[in-house]
Amino acid sequence: MDTRINKYLSEAGVCSRRAADRLIEEKRVTIDGVLAQTGSRVFEGAVVCVAGKPIVKDAAEPVVIAFNKPAGIVCTAQKKEKNNVIDFIGYPKRIFPVGRLDKDSEGLLLLTNDGELMNRILKASEQHEKEYVVTVDKEVTCDFLKRMEKGVPVLDRITAPCTTKKINSFSFRIILTQGLNRQIRRMCEYFGYHVVKLRRVRIMNIRLDGIKTGTYRELTKEERTKLYKAAGIL
């Protein structure tokens, strides 16, 4: 049985498929000593290397953890970033973040060694709910929240309808089914609000509750089963 090289690297926990394509373009990937090309296939028994280092797919049970990211930590597996999330966590197995949470934001981030799970979640990112608690620099009004819910011009497009709920004079909850770059911050800025604090508290069925800032926990069997079902894997 053969596998496309980008999928092979993703399933091996090296990086996402998109990042794998970049590695291939940079001529850092070989299959049996030959430079891989976009679309190259890996057959059983082949030796795959990245930057000269052999890659072995881990047949162990997939790992999925929920991490409470502090502000200032960067959601990347790139070692050149001194504040990268992988070094900060120090997990004993190779894992990578599922999506991103910008450097200034905090809260729930999922990490896994299961490339297929990550790809399924990211491909269907506009179908899965993510919930945030947002604190802004001036009073939250009903008009502001209603206009946020209807859609806001962001990055040359109108954001999808969302759900909001006022918490107090300066804070509100928002549930998105999109993942545009710095989306909530840009949405607030459009209406003249500046985000003071942004914390993600839920991704799909996984909640931040009980995880202290800077720490993580492994998902329960029930949580993981629900997550895999929602991602279309089970």
Rosetta silent file (secondary structure, phi, psi, omega in degrees, C-alpha in Angstrom):
SEQUENCE: MDTRINKYLSEAGVCSRRAADRLIEEKRVTIDGVLAQTGSRVFEGAVVCVAGKPIVKDAAEPVVIAFNKPAGIVCTAQKKEKNNVIDFIGYPKRIFPVGRLDKDSEGLLLLTNDGELMNRILKASEQHEKEYVVTVDKEVTCDFLKRMEKGVPVLDRITAPCTTKKINSFSFRIILTQGLNRQIRRMCEYFGYHVVKLRRVRIMNIRLDGIKTGTYRELTKEERTKLYKAAGIL
SCORE:     score description
SCORE:     0.000 S_00000001
   1 L     0.000  137.666 -178.325    0.000    0.000    0.000 S_00000001
   2 E  -115.477  158.986 -176.964    1.345    3.446   -0.870 S_00000001
   3 E  -137.639  140.872  175.170    0.771    6.896    0.611 S_00000001
   4 E   -61.345  143.367 -173.329    1.320   10.403   -0.733 S_00000001
   5 H   -59.588  -39.114 -179.391    4.467   11.880    0.772 S_00000001
   6 H   -67.927  -36.030  176.935    2.747   14.852    2.421 S_00000001
   7 H   -68.873  -38.531  179.365    0.195   12.544    4.057 S_00000001
   8 H   -59.729  -47.860 -179.082    2.981   10.195    5.155 S_00000001
   9 H   -65.930  -35.928  177.951    4.845   13.017    6.920 S_00000001
  10 H   -65.566  -47.093 -178.908    1.623   14.278    8.480 S_00000001
  11 H   -68.633  -23.824  177.661    0.651   10.842    9.800 S_00000001
  12 L   -80.922   -4.086  178.271    4.188   10.376   11.112 S_00000001
  13 L    81.459   17.584 -179.668    3.720   13.473   13.249 S_00000001
  14 L   -76.092  -46.716 -176.014    6.364   15.529   11.451 S_00000001
  15 L  -174.147 -179.901  176.138    4.136   18.428   10.425 S_00000001
  16 L   -73.634  167.157  178.657    0.903   19.291    8.646 S_00000001
  17 H   -63.224  -38.497  179.345    0.413   18.374    4.991 S_00000001
  18 H   -63.604  -43.977  178.043    0.819   22.003    3.990 S_00000001
  19 H   -65.884  -34.605  177.468    4.088   22.266    5.892 S_00000001
  20 H   -62.705  -40.507  178.041    5.189   18.971    4.337 S_00000001
  21 H   -61.340  -36.426  178.322    4.615   20.446    0.880 S_00000001
  22 H   -67.559  -40.348  177.693    6.871   23.351    1.823 S_00000001
  23 H   -60.834  -38.970  179.235    9.593   20.959    2.991 S_00000001
  24 H   -66.389  -44.283  178.500    9.342   19.158   -0.345 S_00000001
  25 H   -61.460  -32.356  179.260    9.577   22.442   -2.272 S_00000001
  26 L   -81.897    2.782  178.076   12.677   23.298   -0.221 S_00000001
  27 L    60.737   41.019  179.847   14.218   19.947   -1.334 S_00000001
  28 L  -106.451    0.756 -176.354   14.571   18.723    2.232 S_00000001
  29 E  -117.213  133.080  175.916   12.677   15.448    1.784 S_00000001
  30 E  -126.646  151.834  173.906   13.994   12.238    0.230 S_00000001
  31 E  -124.553  114.809 -175.425   12.460    8.844   -0.464 S_00000001
  32 L    51.935   41.759  175.253   15.044    6.072   -0.688 S_00000001
  33 L    83.086   -2.429 -179.101   17.705    8.693   -1.247 S_00000001
  34 E  -107.444  134.827  179.231   15.876   10.472   -4.078 S_00000001
  35 E   -55.869  129.255  178.885   14.485   13.996   -3.664 S_00000001
  36 L   -73.949  149.813  174.892   10.728   13.846   -3.197 S_00000001
  37 L  -115.613  157.779  175.322    8.428   15.752   -5.528 S_00000001
  38 L   -56.679  124.801 -179.107    4.971   17.111   -4.796 S_00000001
  39 L    93.660   -4.905  177.385    2.675   14.117   -5.172 S_00000001
  40 L   -58.344  150.533 -177.977    5.432   11.513   -4.733 S_00000001
  41 E  -114.296  144.986  179.867    4.209    8.276   -3.184 S_00000001
  42 E  -106.361  120.535 -179.981    5.773    6.286   -0.373 S_00000001
  43 E   -96.752  158.094 -178.707    5.621    2.505   -0.727 S_00000001
  44 L   -54.199  132.142  179.152    5.933    0.012    2.110 S_00000001
  45 L    91.388   -8.882 -179.675    9.532   -0.392    3.212 S_00000001
  46 L   -70.670  149.909  177.706   10.703    2.918    1.740 S_00000001
  47 L  -102.451  115.775  179.810   13.080    5.080    3.770 S_00000001
  48 E  -104.168  132.224  178.765   11.858    8.665    4.112 S_00000001
  49 E  -127.561  144.755  172.260   14.203   11.356    5.409 S_00000001
  50 E  -119.786  119.753 -176.396   13.716   15.012    6.277 S_00000001
  51 L    53.778   36.705  176.577   16.939   17.029    6.253 S_00000001
  52 L    85.123   -5.251 -178.405   18.797   13.730    6.246 S_00000001
  53 E   -98.516  123.553  179.515   17.026   12.341    9.316 S_00000001
  54 E   -61.711  139.435  179.464   15.011    9.100    8.836 S_00000001
  55 L  -109.097  125.189  179.590   11.316    9.404    9.673 S_00000001
  56 L  -116.537  124.704  178.412    9.602    6.434   11.307 S_00000001
  57 L   -70.260  131.259 -178.892    5.827    6.387   11.637 S_00000001
  58 L   -84.774  117.857 -178.726    4.792    5.736   15.226 S_00000001
  59 L   -85.294    0.837 -179.009    2.322    2.868   15.395 S_00000001
  60 L   -68.421  168.552 -179.802    1.500    3.661   19.033 S_00000001
  61 L   -59.804  136.199 -179.669   -1.906    4.921   20.131 S_00000001
  62 L   -58.284  147.076  178.376   -2.564    8.492   18.947 S_00000001
  63 L  -108.177  134.002  171.301   -2.008   11.281   21.468 S_00000001
  64 E  -136.472  122.352  179.302   -4.385   14.230   21.827 S_00000001
  65 E  -122.663  153.689  175.190   -3.833   16.790   24.578 S_00000001
  66 E  -109.678  124.644 -174.120   -5.632   19.946   25.644 S_00000001
  67 E  -120.604  137.583  175.471   -3.285   22.799   26.598 S_00000001
  68 E   -95.264   94.352 -173.805   -4.044   26.116   28.279 S_00000001
  69 E   -73.030  128.091  172.758   -1.738   28.398   26.299 S_00000001
  70 L   -77.520  158.069  171.769   -0.384   31.496   28.046 S_00000001
  71 L   -62.513  144.236  179.194   -0.067   34.745   26.131 S_00000001
  72 L    99.395  -15.725  177.738    3.362   35.071   24.527 S_00000001
  73 L   -91.591  137.344 -175.560    3.662   31.434   23.428 S_00000001
  74 E  -100.078  132.423 -178.409    3.684   30.851   19.665 S_00000001
  75 L   -81.101   73.342  178.070    1.664   28.024   18.113 S_00000001
  76 L  -145.717  153.922  174.931    4.417   26.544   15.989 S_00000001
  77 L   -97.583    2.433 -179.104    6.600   23.453   16.032 S_00000001
  78 L   -72.010  119.735 -176.552    9.478   25.416   14.496 S_00000001
  79 L   -67.427  -22.129 -179.110   12.461   25.232   16.852 S_00000001
  80 L   -67.795  -19.402  175.594   13.831   28.529   15.527 S_00000001
  81 L   -85.332  112.376 -173.024   10.998   30.299   17.377 S_00000001
  82 L   -64.778  -24.638  179.721   12.291   30.569   20.956 S_00000001
  83 L  -103.958   30.550 -177.446    8.777   30.764   22.414 S_00000001
  84 E   -70.249  147.992 -173.487    7.368   27.832   20.420 S_00000001
  85 H   -65.792  -30.599 -177.601    4.642   25.792   22.068 S_00000001
  86 H   -66.459  -47.530  178.547    6.392   22.432   21.610 S_00000001
  87 H   -66.272  -35.763 -179.004    9.449   23.376   23.656 S_00000001
  88 H   -63.036  -44.082 -178.489    7.251   25.089   26.243 S_00000001
  89 H   -73.581  -43.747 -179.103    5.171   21.959   26.852 S_00000001
  90 L    67.385   36.462 -179.214    8.057   19.499   26.642 S_00000001
  91 L   -67.662  141.801 -174.617    5.795   16.540   25.876 S_00000001
  92 L   -68.557  -17.701  177.231    7.761   13.247   25.661 S_00000001
  93 L  -111.557  158.438  179.366    6.352   12.346   22.223 S_00000001
  94 L   -71.835  121.379  179.160    6.446   14.346   19.014 S_00000001
  95 L  -135.089  167.562  176.234    3.230   16.363   18.733 S_00000001
  96 E  -148.030  155.257 -175.584    2.101   19.448   16.843 S_00000001
  97 E   -72.551  143.334  175.494   -0.651   22.044   17.287 S_00000001
  98 L   -92.268   97.539 -176.826   -4.049   21.653   15.654 S_00000001
  99 L    80.575 -163.803 -173.903   -4.521   25.094   14.150 S_00000001
 100 L  -133.778  159.684  170.279   -3.364   28.318   15.747 S_00000001
 101 L  -140.743  118.624 -168.012   -4.059   30.719   18.571 S_00000001
 102 L   -60.452  159.013 -171.312   -2.247   34.004   18.047 S_00000001
 103 L   -54.516  -37.355 -176.157    0.698   34.938   20.266 S_00000001
 104 L   -81.568  -10.694 -177.664   -1.199   37.584   22.238 S_00000001
 105 L   -96.101  165.185 -179.987   -4.155   35.292   22.937 S_00000001
 106 E  -136.408  173.894  176.409   -4.477   32.554   25.524 S_00000001
 107 E   113.237 -155.070 -167.265   -6.583   29.530   26.270 S_00000001
 108 E   -71.348  129.083  174.559   -7.399   26.178   24.732 S_00000001
 109 E  -137.331  131.824  175.179   -5.128   24.639   22.123 S_00000001
 110 E   -94.135  141.776  174.722   -5.250   21.013   20.973 S_00000001
 111 E  -133.112  147.069 -175.351   -2.047   19.177   20.107 S_00000001
 112 E  -153.513  165.133  169.986   -1.679   15.717   18.626 S_00000001
 113 L  -107.027    6.629 -177.731    0.601   13.240   16.884 S_00000001
 114 L   -98.764   98.475 -177.678   -2.283   12.160   14.657 S_00000001
 115 H   -62.688  -33.958 -179.377   -1.868   13.950   11.342 S_00000001
 116 H   -66.819  -40.949  177.496   -5.153   12.629    9.964 S_00000001
 117 H   -61.114  -47.270 -179.432   -7.106   14.058   12.900 S_00000001
 118 H   -59.138  -46.045 -178.458   -5.428   17.436   12.496 S_00000001
 119 H   -64.855  -40.005  179.305   -6.103   17.557    8.769 S_00000001
 120 H   -63.720  -42.187 -179.781   -9.752   16.559    9.179 S_00000001
 121 H   -66.641  -44.461 -177.458  -10.342   19.257   11.797 S_00000001
 122 H   -69.207  -37.556  179.124   -8.561   21.964    9.812 S_00000001
 123 H   -65.296  -32.732 -178.344  -10.258   21.057    6.516 S_00000001
 124 L  -103.996   28.083 -172.957  -13.647   21.296    8.184 S_00000001
 125 L   -61.005  -24.740 -178.580  -12.700   24.331   10.283 S_00000001
 126 L   -89.575   13.799  175.624  -15.709   26.301    9.096 S_00000001
 127 L  -116.992  -15.116 -173.741  -18.073   23.661   10.475 S_00000001
 128 L  -103.797  136.857 -178.202  -16.677   23.297   13.985 S_00000001
 129 L   -78.687  140.529  170.538  -17.450   25.642   16.863 S_00000001
 130 E  -131.497  131.100 -174.723  -14.772   27.496   18.794 S_00000001
 131 E  -113.919  138.329 -176.486  -15.794   29.595   21.799 S_00000001
 132 E  -132.152  151.358  169.133  -13.941   32.607   23.188 S_00000001
 133 E  -110.543  125.506 -172.303  -14.225   35.038   26.086 S_00000001
 134 E  -122.136  132.661  173.865  -13.242   38.546   24.990 S_00000001
 135 E  -113.263  130.529 -176.743  -12.474   41.636   27.066 S_00000001
 136 E  -119.857  175.090 -170.963  -12.478   44.993   25.275 S_00000001
 137 L   -90.508   -2.251  176.436  -11.528   48.572   26.123 S_00000001
 138 L  -148.017  172.154 -169.591  -15.002   50.117   26.180 S_00000001
 139 L   -60.296  134.205  177.092  -18.548   49.207   27.056 S_00000001
 140 L   -81.121  122.117  179.725  -20.097   46.277   25.227 S_00000001
 141 L  -108.681  160.301  177.995  -23.445   47.298   23.767 S_00000001
 142 H   -62.991  -38.274  179.239  -26.279   45.205   22.367 S_00000001
 143 H   -62.112  -43.911  178.667  -25.895   46.986   19.019 S_00000001
 144 H   -58.060  -47.764 -177.579  -22.200   46.094   18.858 S_00000001
 145 H   -67.360  -39.090  178.601  -22.913   42.405   19.508 S_00000001
 146 H   -63.047  -40.761  179.465  -25.788   42.254   17.023 S_00000001
 147 H   -69.665  -34.673  175.224  -23.611   43.752   14.306 S_00000001
 148 H   -61.713  -42.571 -176.439  -20.814   41.315   15.140 S_00000001
 149 H   -64.821  -32.054 -175.553  -23.244   38.421   14.769 S_00000001
 150 H   -77.305  -18.992 -178.718  -24.400   39.471   11.296 S_00000001
 151 L   120.469  141.167 -174.724  -20.919   39.466    9.770 S_00000001
 152 L  -132.302  139.604  176.147  -18.005   41.885    9.524 S_00000001
 153 E   -65.523  115.453 -179.766  -15.680   42.765    6.616 S_00000001
 154 E  -139.610  125.017  175.857  -12.397   40.991    7.429 S_00000001
 155 L    51.541   49.740  175.784   -9.549   40.211    5.029 S_00000001
 156 L    64.992   25.843  174.407  -11.611   40.966    1.910 S_00000001
 157 E  -150.987  165.532  176.962  -14.566   38.835    2.972 S_00000001
 158 E   -97.115  128.513 -179.073  -17.575   38.987    5.260 S_00000001
 159 L   -64.601  151.604  178.752  -17.306   36.799    8.327 S_00000001
 160 L   -67.876  153.988  176.217  -19.856   34.034    8.757 S_00000001
 161 L   -54.310  144.235 -179.007  -22.750   34.594   11.179 S_00000001
 162 L  -137.451  177.759 -179.802  -21.746   33.916   14.780 S_00000001
 163 E  -117.593  136.144  178.236  -23.236   33.819   18.269 S_00000001
 164 E  -131.345  159.732  175.434  -22.431   36.287   21.044 S_00000001
 165 E  -152.622  127.792  179.795  -23.483   36.825   24.662 S_00000001
 166 E   -70.436  134.499  177.111  -22.659   39.730   26.962 S_00000001
 167 E   -98.581  -50.667  175.767  -20.875   38.769   30.194 S_00000001
 168 E  -154.460 -166.600 -173.429  -20.446   42.215   31.757 S_00000001
 169 L   -59.400  -28.980 -174.767  -19.829   45.813   30.714 S_00000001
 170 L  -123.576    8.246 -177.711  -16.486   45.039   29.069 S_00000001
 171 E  -135.159  150.608  176.526  -16.603   41.306   28.273 S_00000001
 172 E  -151.994  160.793  173.548  -18.564   38.974   26.015 S_00000001
 173 E   -99.769  147.606  175.951  -18.583   35.417   24.703 S_00000001
 174 E  -142.089  135.989  178.018  -18.403   34.656   21.001 S_00000001
 175 E  -114.977  119.218 -178.633  -18.781   31.341   19.169 S_00000001
 176 E  -109.910  155.514  169.937  -17.201   31.141   15.719 S_00000001
 177 L  -120.462   19.272  177.882  -17.236   28.503   13.005 S_00000001
 178 L  -125.037  170.073  177.815  -14.375   30.191   11.152 S_00000001
 179 L  -143.272   49.147  178.997  -10.684   30.588   11.775 S_00000001
 180 L   -69.393  154.206 -177.895   -9.527   33.684    9.916 S_00000001
 181 L   -58.771  120.788  179.718   -6.237   35.266   10.953 S_00000001
 182 L    49.495   42.366 -171.015   -6.783   37.342   14.131 S_00000001
 183 H   -59.629  -51.238 -176.150  -10.484   37.268   13.300 S_00000001
 184 H   -64.485  -41.763  178.534  -11.983   38.423   16.591 S_00000001
 185 H   -60.938  -43.180 -179.835   -9.466   41.228   16.988 S_00000001
 186 H   -67.737  -38.552  178.699  -10.163   42.433   13.443 S_00000001
 187 H   -62.241  -45.613  179.946  -13.931   42.192   13.949 S_00000001
 188 H   -64.864  -42.608 -179.804  -13.744   44.297   17.104 S_00000001
 189 H   -60.057  -33.365 -179.474  -11.422   46.849   15.496 S_00000001
 190 H   -59.704  -32.184 -178.927  -13.930   47.353   12.689 S_00000001
 191 L  -100.789   12.307  175.524  -16.363   48.759   15.277 S_00000001
 192 L    84.941   15.780  178.121  -13.737   50.779   17.128 S_00000001
 193 L  -102.392  144.938  175.312  -13.088   48.324   19.945 S_00000001
 194 L  -112.114  129.828  179.954   -9.649   47.175   21.057 S_00000001
 195 E   -76.959  121.521  178.296   -9.266   43.655   22.464 S_00000001
 196 E   -88.676  -38.345 -179.817   -7.600   43.773   25.878 S_00000001
 197 E  -149.831  137.344  179.169   -7.745   40.027   26.527 S_00000001
 198 E  -135.071  124.471 -177.006   -8.830   37.084   24.407 S_00000001
 199 E  -132.139  124.803  176.321   -9.160   33.554   25.770 S_00000001
 200 E   -85.680  129.501 -174.886  -10.395   30.470   23.900 S_00000001
 201 E  -114.623   -9.461  179.605  -12.474   28.293   26.199 S_00000001
 202 E  -156.419  140.434  168.890  -13.793   25.581   23.887 S_00000001
 203 E  -127.628  111.915 -178.313  -12.956   23.732   20.667 S_00000001
 204 L    55.979 -117.329 -178.562  -15.834   21.517   19.521 S_00000001
 205 L   -95.860    2.757 -176.818  -16.562   19.239   22.521 S_00000001
 206 E   -99.193  127.408 -177.932  -13.329   19.993   24.378 S_00000001
 207 E  -111.943  155.719 -178.952  -13.445   22.627   27.131 S_00000001
 208 L   -77.790  -18.142 -173.398  -10.727   24.546   28.933 S_00000001
 209 L   -45.036  130.810  172.754  -12.315   23.997   32.349 S_00000001
 210 L    84.901   -2.559  179.785   -9.912   22.751   35.017 S_00000001
 211 L  -102.239  115.596 -179.340   -6.676   23.249   33.058 S_00000001
 212 L   -70.374  150.703  179.514   -4.366   25.765   34.725 S_00000001
 213 L   -54.782  130.368  178.734   -2.536   28.287   32.541 S_00000001
 214 L    85.365    2.525  179.434    0.620   26.756   31.090 S_00000001
 215 L  -119.631  170.282 -179.335   -0.441   23.171   31.803 S_00000001
 216 E  -140.816  166.971  171.184   -2.116   20.424   29.764 S_00000001
 217 E  -142.968  153.117  174.802   -4.079   17.221   30.144 S_00000001
 218 E   -80.050  144.844  179.478   -4.677   14.258   27.883 S_00000001
 219 L   -65.364  146.838  173.888   -8.217   13.892   26.569 S_00000001
 220 L   -71.219  163.709  179.656  -10.416   11.284   28.178 S_00000001
 221 H   -59.144  -41.308  179.964  -11.449    8.292   26.101 S_00000001
 222 H   -65.195  -44.720  179.055  -14.982    9.703   25.819 S_00000001
 223 H   -60.759  -44.829 -177.156  -13.753   13.137   24.724 S_00000001
 224 H   -66.088  -39.533  178.272  -11.437   11.649   22.140 S_00000001
 225 H   -61.843  -44.808  178.677  -14.142    9.393   20.717 S_00000001
 226 H   -62.989  -40.031 -178.963  -16.521   12.359   20.318 S_00000001
 227 H   -65.081  -45.417 -179.931  -13.749   14.430   18.722 S_00000001
 228 H   -64.906  -38.117  177.970  -12.862   11.690   16.222 S_00000001
 229 H   -65.151  -44.419 -179.973  -16.536   11.197   15.348 S_00000001
 230 H   -64.047  -30.092  179.693  -17.022   14.940   14.803 S_00000001
 231 L   -83.142   -4.872  177.472  -13.939   14.953   12.560 S_00000001
 232 L    82.176   18.995 -179.068  -15.409   12.125   10.477 S_00000001
 233 L   -92.602  -36.402  178.298  -12.752    9.559   11.369 S_00000001
 234 L  -102.036    0.000    0.000  -14.934    7.156   13.388 S_00000001
